Amino acid sequence: MALHRFWRVYITESNSGADNFIRGYEAEFRGSVGGADQCNGGTASASHNNSTAYKLFNNNGASDYWLSGGPSAPCWFQYDWGVGNAVGVAEWGFTPGNSSQTPKAFSLQWSDDGSTFTTLSSWSNVTDWIGGAQKLFAIAAPASIATQWDCPYALLSPVSQQWDEGWDVIQKVMADRQWSLEYGQTVDRQWEVPWRRWVEQAWECPISYSPYEPKSQFAVFPSLPGLSWELKKTPEFRTSIQTASSGREQRGAFRAYPVWRFSLLFDWLRAGNPRYEYETLQGFILGRRGSFESFLFLDPTDSTCTDMPFGVLSSPAARSVRVTRSVGSSRQCF
């Protein structure tokens, strides 16, 4: 419940007719429904007959009263708890001098500076007043809050089945164990070592047991935590003699064709990366058939070799991956 220095009742319509009179014996602002009046030690004021506004809060009952003076719509009366003080209001009450000079449409408002007021709750068409009898108005909770912990909701199936049978109704309604230690530990475990291992295992050997066996369902270029990578394609040219015969003629020609070298540069940006990092990267290249169709994996006889062994190094390093392809009795080297 929010606490504020000023609380007032702002009246926009009276049951008295055109004169719009309001006559009151007592007014109360309570901190809880059915609780005690909090109007002590502060200052009362009103829009009309301000000098007698204190009579609404002096607990003298019908011995004296405040009269708005009319025409009095709108009018208000308020209570100031003073500098450094603030209260919350869950219920307020009003004892009218008679049944006709009573509020019909009104709002409960609060302020922290005495000039800008915010409406907390409003009522309209209130006509069932009895002179000299106090009428109480409880502050309505927002609908979402009122129903969030509603007992029938907690007991409805299948919601109630989510709770252990040993829990009583109060525990179900208040959900007092929702953020208990046991629940917190369950959340924590998602980020503890076992969970991280599951993530690492997903990347350790994405193409079956060997990083050299392509598997289509894992054909995704690596997006590993903490990995920065770049793939460079460098052309190298070779020449060969190819002959063709037709009838009695035989022709020979030199033909140049490109040989491509693919260099994979990568850097692990943090510690604690999955095991077999380099084997994993090499396996991804083999498994990534679709994305490199223009220059890589155009033939099922492709295989790989490396300029130097893959392995775990203590510092970032670059490695070249060479792809070879069988062409007749010879091999192309990429």
Coordinates of C-alpha atoms in Angstrom, one line a residue:
M1 CA 0.0 0.0 0.0
A2 CA 1.4 3.4 -1.0
L3 CA 1.8 6.0 1.7
H4 CA 1.0 9.7 1.2
R5 CA 0.9 12.9 3.2
F6 CA -2.4 14.3 2.0
W7 CA -5.7 12.5 1.6
R8 CA -9.0 14.0 0.6
V9 CA -12.6 13.3 -0.6
Y10 CA -13.5 15.2 -3.8
I11 CA -17.3 15.5 -4.2
T12 CA -18.8 16.2 -7.6
E13 CA -22.5 15.6 -7.0
S14 CA -24.7 15.9 -3.9
N15 CA -28.1 14.2 -3.1
S16 CA -29.5 17.5 -1.9
G17 CA -30.4 18.8 -5.3
A18 CA -29.5 22.1 -6.9
D19 CA -28.0 23.6 -3.7
N20 CA -25.4 20.8 -3.6
F21 CA -25.0 21.0 0.2
I22 CA -22.9 18.6 2.1
R23 CA -23.3 18.3 5.9
G24 CA -21.1 16.0 7.9
Y25 CA -20.5 15.0 11.5
E26 CA -17.3 12.9 11.1
A27 CA -14.9 11.6 8.5
E28 CA -12.3 8.9 8.9
F29 CA -9.3 7.6 6.9
R30 CA -8.4 4.1 8.0
G31 CA -5.2 2.2 7.2
S32 CA -7.0 -1.2 6.9
V33 CA -10.5 -2.3 6.4
G34 CA -12.2 -2.3 9.8
G35 CA -9.1 -0.7 11.3
A36 CA -8.8 2.4 13.4
D37 CA -9.1 6.0 12.3
Q38 CA -5.7 7.6 11.5
C39 CA -6.7 11.2 11.6
N40 CA -4.7 12.4 14.6
G41 CA -2.1 15.1 15.0
G42 CA -2.7 16.6 11.5
T43 CA -4.5 19.5 9.9
A44 CA -8.0 19.5 8.4
S45 CA -9.0 21.8 5.5
A46 CA -11.9 22.1 3.1
S47 CA -12.9 23.9 -0.1
H48 CA -15.8 25.6 1.7
N49 CA -16.0 26.8 5.3
N50 CA -12.4 25.9 5.8
S51 CA -12.5 27.2 9.4
T52 CA -14.9 24.5 10.5
A53 CA -13.3 21.6 8.5
Y54 CA -11.6 20.4 11.7
K55 CA -15.1 19.4 13.1
L56 CA -15.0 16.4 10.7
F57 CA -12.0 15.0 12.5
N58 CA -12.5 16.0 16.2
N59 CA -14.4 12.8 17.2
N60 CA -17.3 14.9 18.7
G61 CA -19.9 13.0 16.8
A62 CA -23.2 14.9 16.3
S63 CA -22.1 17.6 18.7
D64 CA -20.9 19.7 15.8
Y65 CA -20.6 19.5 12.0
W66 CA -19.1 20.8 8.8
L67 CA -21.3 22.3 6.1
S68 CA -20.0 22.9 2.7
G69 CA -22.1 26.1 2.3
G70 CA -23.4 25.6 -1.2
P71 CA -23.5 25.9 -4.0
S72 CA -20.8 23.4 -3.4
A73 CA -20.2 21.1 -6.4
P74 CA -17.5 20.3 -6.6
C75 CA -16.2 20.5 -3.1
W76 CA -13.7 18.7 -1.0
F77 CA -12.4 18.1 2.5
Q78 CA -8.9 16.8 3.3
Y79 CA -6.5 15.9 6.0
D80 CA -2.8 16.7 6.1
W81 CA -0.5 14.5 8.3
G82 CA 2.3 17.0 8.2
V83 CA 5.9 17.2 6.9
G84 CA 7.7 13.9 7.1
N85 CA 4.5 11.9 7.7
A86 CA 2.6 9.7 5.4
V87 CA -0.2 7.1 5.7
G88 CA -2.0 4.6 3.5
V89 CA -5.8 4.5 3.2
A90 CA -7.6 1.2 2.7
E91 CA -11.0 2.4 3.8
W92 CA -12.7 5.7 4.6
G93 CA -15.9 6.6 6.4
F94 CA -18.4 9.5 6.5
T95 CA -21.2 10.3 9.0
P96 CA -23.7 12.7 7.4
G97 CA -25.8 15.2 9.3
N98 CA -28.9 14.0 7.4
S99 CA -29.8 11.7 4.5
S100 CA -30.1 14.4 1.8
Q101 CA -27.1 16.6 2.2
T102 CA -24.8 13.8 1.4
P103 CA -22.2 12.9 -1.3
K104 CA -23.7 11.2 -4.4
A105 CA -20.6 11.1 -6.7
F106 CA -17.1 11.4 -5.2
S107 CA -13.5 10.2 -5.3
L108 CA -10.8 9.4 -2.8
Q109 CA -7.6 11.2 -3.8
W110 CA -4.0 11.5 -2.5
S111 CA -1.1 14.0 -2.8
D112 CA 2.4 14.4 -1.6
D113 CA 2.6 18.2 -2.1
G114 CA -1.0 19.3 -1.4
S115 CA -1.5 20.7 -4.9
T116 CA -1.4 17.8 -7.3
F117 CA -3.9 15.0 -6.4
T118 CA -4.3 11.6 -7.9
T119 CA -7.6 9.6 -7.7
L120 CA -7.3 6.2 -6.0
S121 CA -10.9 5.1 -6.2
S122 CA -14.3 6.6 -7.2
W123 CA -18.0 6.0 -6.4
S124 CA -21.1 7.2 -8.1
N125 CA -24.9 7.2 -7.5
V126 CA -24.6 6.6 -3.8
T127 CA -28.0 7.4 -2.4
D128 CA -28.6 5.1 0.6
W129 CA -27.4 7.4 3.3
I130 CA -28.9 7.6 6.8
G131 CA -28.5 10.7 8.8
G132 CA -26.2 10.2 11.8
A133 CA -25.1 6.7 10.6
Q134 CA -21.5 6.2 9.4
K135 CA -21.1 4.7 5.9
L136 CA -17.8 3.1 5.0
F137 CA -16.1 2.7 1.6
A138 CA -13.3 0.2 1.1
I139 CA -10.8 0.8 -1.6
A140 CA -11.3 -1.7 -4.4
A141 CA -8.2 -3.6 -5.4
P142 CA -7.3 -3.8 -9.2
A143 CA -9.1 -6.7 -10.8
S144 CA -5.9 -8.5 -11.7
I145 CA -4.6 -8.4 -8.1
A146 CA -8.0 -9.3 -6.7
T147 CA -8.1 -12.5 -8.7
Q148 CA -4.5 -13.5 -8.9
W149 CA -4.4 -15.3 -5.6
D150 CA -8.1 -16.2 -5.5
C151 CA -8.7 -19.4 -3.6
P152 CA -11.1 -20.9 -6.2
Y153 CA -8.6 -20.3 -8.9
A154 CA -5.9 -22.1 -6.9
L155 CA -8.2 -25.1 -6.3
L156 CA -9.4 -25.5 -9.9
S157 CA -8.1 -28.5 -11.8
P158 CA -5.6 -28.8 -13.3
V159 CA -4.0 -25.9 -11.5
S160 CA -4.4 -27.5 -8.1
Q161 CA -2.8 -30.6 -9.4
Q162 CA 0.5 -28.7 -9.8
W163 CA 0.8 -28.5 -6.1
D164 CA 1.8 -31.3 -3.7
E165 CA -1.2 -32.9 -2.0
G166 CA 0.4 -32.2 1.4
W167 CA 0.0 -28.4 0.9
D168 CA -3.0 -26.8 2.5
V169 CA -5.3 -24.3 0.9
I170 CA -3.5 -21.2 2.4
Q171 CA -0.2 -22.4 0.9
K172 CA -1.8 -22.9 -2.5
V173 CA -3.5 -19.5 -2.4
M174 CA -0.5 -17.5 -1.3
A175 CA 2.0 -19.7 -3.3
D176 CA 4.4 -19.1 -0.4
R177 CA 6.8 -21.7 -1.7
Q178 CA 6.9 -20.5 -5.3
W179 CA 10.3 -18.8 -4.7
S180 CA 11.5 -21.1 -2.0
L181 CA 15.0 -22.5 -1.8
E182 CA 14.0 -25.7 -3.6
Y183 CA 12.6 -23.7 -6.5
G184 CA 15.6 -21.4 -6.6
Q185 CA 17.9 -24.4 -6.7
T186 CA 16.0 -25.8 -9.7
V187 CA 16.5 -22.5 -11.6
D188 CA 20.2 -22.4 -10.6
R189 CA 20.8 -25.9 -11.9
Q190 CA 20.0 -24.7 -15.4
W191 CA 23.2 -22.7 -15.3
E192 CA 25.4 -25.0 -13.3
V193 CA 28.0 -27.5 -14.6
P194 CA 25.6 -30.2 -15.8
W195 CA 23.7 -27.8 -17.9
R196 CA 26.8 -26.3 -19.4
R197 CA 28.0 -29.8 -20.2
W198 CA 24.8 -30.5 -22.1
V199 CA 25.5 -27.4 -24.2
E200 CA 29.1 -28.4 -24.8
Q201 CA 28.2 -31.9 -25.8
A202 CA 26.0 -30.5 -28.5
W203 CA 29.1 -28.9 -30.1
E204 CA 31.8 -31.4 -29.2
C205 CA 31.3 -33.8 -32.1
P206 CA 28.4 -32.5 -34.3
I207 CA 28.8 -35.1 -37.1
S208 CA 28.6 -38.4 -35.4
Y209 CA 31.7 -39.9 -33.8
S210 CA 34.2 -38.7 -36.3
P211 CA 34.6 -35.0 -37.4
Y212 CA 35.4 -36.3 -40.8
E213 CA 32.1 -38.0 -41.5
P214 CA 29.6 -35.5 -43.0
K215 CA 26.1 -35.7 -41.6
S216 CA 23.4 -33.5 -43.2
Q217 CA 21.4 -32.7 -40.0
F218 CA 24.5 -31.0 -38.5
A219 CA 25.2 -29.0 -41.6
V220 CA 25.4 -25.7 -39.8
F221 CA 28.5 -23.5 -39.8
P222 CA 29.8 -23.2 -36.2
S223 CA 28.2 -20.6 -34.0
L224 CA 30.0 -21.6 -30.8
P225 CA 30.1 -19.5 -27.7
G226 CA 33.1 -17.2 -27.7
L227 CA 34.1 -18.1 -31.2
S228 CA 35.3 -15.5 -33.8
W229 CA 36.1 -16.9 -37.2
E230 CA 36.8 -15.9 -40.8
L231 CA 37.1 -18.1 -43.9
K232 CA 39.4 -16.9 -46.7
K233 CA 39.4 -18.3 -50.2
T234 CA 42.8 -17.8 -52.1
P235 CA 43.2 -18.9 -55.8
E236 CA 46.2 -20.7 -57.0
F237 CA 46.6 -21.6 -60.7
R238 CA 47.9 -24.8 -62.3
T239 CA 48.2 -25.9 -65.9
S240 CA 47.7 -29.3 -67.5
I241 CA 47.6 -30.8 -71.0
Q242 CA 44.3 -32.2 -72.1
T243 CA 43.9 -34.0 -75.5
A244 CA 40.8 -34.8 -77.5
S245 CA 40.6 -37.0 -80.7
S246 CA 38.1 -36.9 -83.4
G247 CA 38.4 -39.1 -86.5
R248 CA 42.0 -38.8 -87.6
E249 CA 42.8 -35.6 -85.8
Q250 CA 44.3 -35.3 -82.4
R251 CA 44.5 -31.9 -80.7
G252 CA 46.4 -30.9 -77.6
A253 CA 46.0 -27.7 -75.5
F254 CA 47.2 -26.2 -72.3
R255 CA 44.4 -25.5 -70.0
A256 CA 44.7 -23.4 -66.8
Y257 CA 42.4 -24.1 -63.9
P258 CA 42.2 -22.6 -60.5
V259 CA 43.1 -24.4 -57.3
W260 CA 41.6 -22.8 -54.2
R261 CA 43.1 -22.7 -50.8
F262 CA 40.7 -22.2 -47.9
S263 CA 42.2 -20.7 -44.7
L264 CA 40.1 -20.7 -41.6
L265 CA 41.2 -18.2 -39.0
F266 CA 39.5 -18.4 -35.7
D267 CA 40.0 -17.1 -32.2
W268 CA 38.4 -18.3 -28.9
L269 CA 37.4 -15.2 -27.0
R270 CA 36.8 -16.7 -23.6
A271 CA 38.0 -19.7 -21.5
G272 CA 36.0 -22.8 -20.9
N273 CA 35.1 -23.6 -24.5
P274 CA 34.0 -27.1 -25.6
R275 CA 36.5 -29.8 -26.0
Y276 CA 37.8 -30.8 -29.4
E277 CA 37.4 -27.2 -30.7
Y278 CA 39.5 -27.6 -33.8
E279 CA 38.1 -31.0 -34.7
T280 CA 34.7 -29.5 -34.3
L281 CA 35.4 -26.7 -36.7
Q282 CA 36.9 -29.0 -39.3
G283 CA 33.9 -31.2 -39.0
F284 CA 31.6 -28.3 -39.6
I285 CA 33.4 -27.4 -42.8
L286 CA 32.9 -30.9 -44.1
G287 CA 29.3 -31.0 -43.1
R288 CA 28.5 -27.6 -44.6
R289 CA 27.8 -28.7 -48.1
G290 CA 25.0 -26.4 -49.2
S291 CA 26.5 -23.1 -48.3
F292 CA 29.8 -23.6 -50.2
E293 CA 28.5 -25.0 -53.4
S294 CA 30.2 -22.5 -55.6
F295 CA 33.7 -23.6 -54.7
L296 CA 33.6 -26.5 -52.2
F297 CA 32.1 -30.0 -51.9
L298 CA 31.0 -30.3 -55.5
D299 CA 32.1 -33.9 -55.6
P300 CA 31.4 -36.7 -53.2
T301 CA 35.1 -37.8 -53.4
D302 CA 36.2 -34.7 -51.5
S303 CA 38.5 -35.3 -48.6
T304 CA 40.6 -33.1 -46.4
C305 CA 44.2 -32.8 -45.3
T306 CA 45.8 -30.0 -43.3
D307 CA 49.0 -28.1 -43.5
M308 CA 49.6 -29.0 -39.9
P309 CA 47.8 -31.0 -37.3
F310 CA 44.8 -29.6 -35.5
G311 CA 45.2 -29.3 -31.8
V312 CA 44.6 -27.1 -28.8
L313 CA 47.0 -24.2 -28.5
S314 CA 47.6 -21.8 -25.7
S315 CA 47.1 -18.8 -27.9
P316 CA 44.9 -18.0 -30.9
A317 CA 46.1 -19.5 -34.1
A318 CA 45.3 -19.8 -37.8
R319 CA 45.0 -23.1 -39.6
S320 CA 44.7 -23.9 -43.3
V321 CA 42.3 -26.6 -44.4
R322 CA 43.1 -28.3 -47.8
V323 CA 40.4 -30.1 -49.8
T324 CA 41.5 -32.7 -52.4
R325 CA 39.3 -34.2 -55.1
S326 CA 39.8 -37.2 -57.3
V327 CA 39.8 -36.4 -61.0
G328 CA 40.4 -39.5 -63.2
S329 CA 43.7 -41.0 -62.1
S330 CA 45.0 -37.8 -60.6
R331 CA 43.8 -35.6 -57.7
Q332 CA 43.0 -31.9 -57.5
C333 CA 44.2 -30.1 -54.4
F334 CA 42.2 -27.2 -53.0

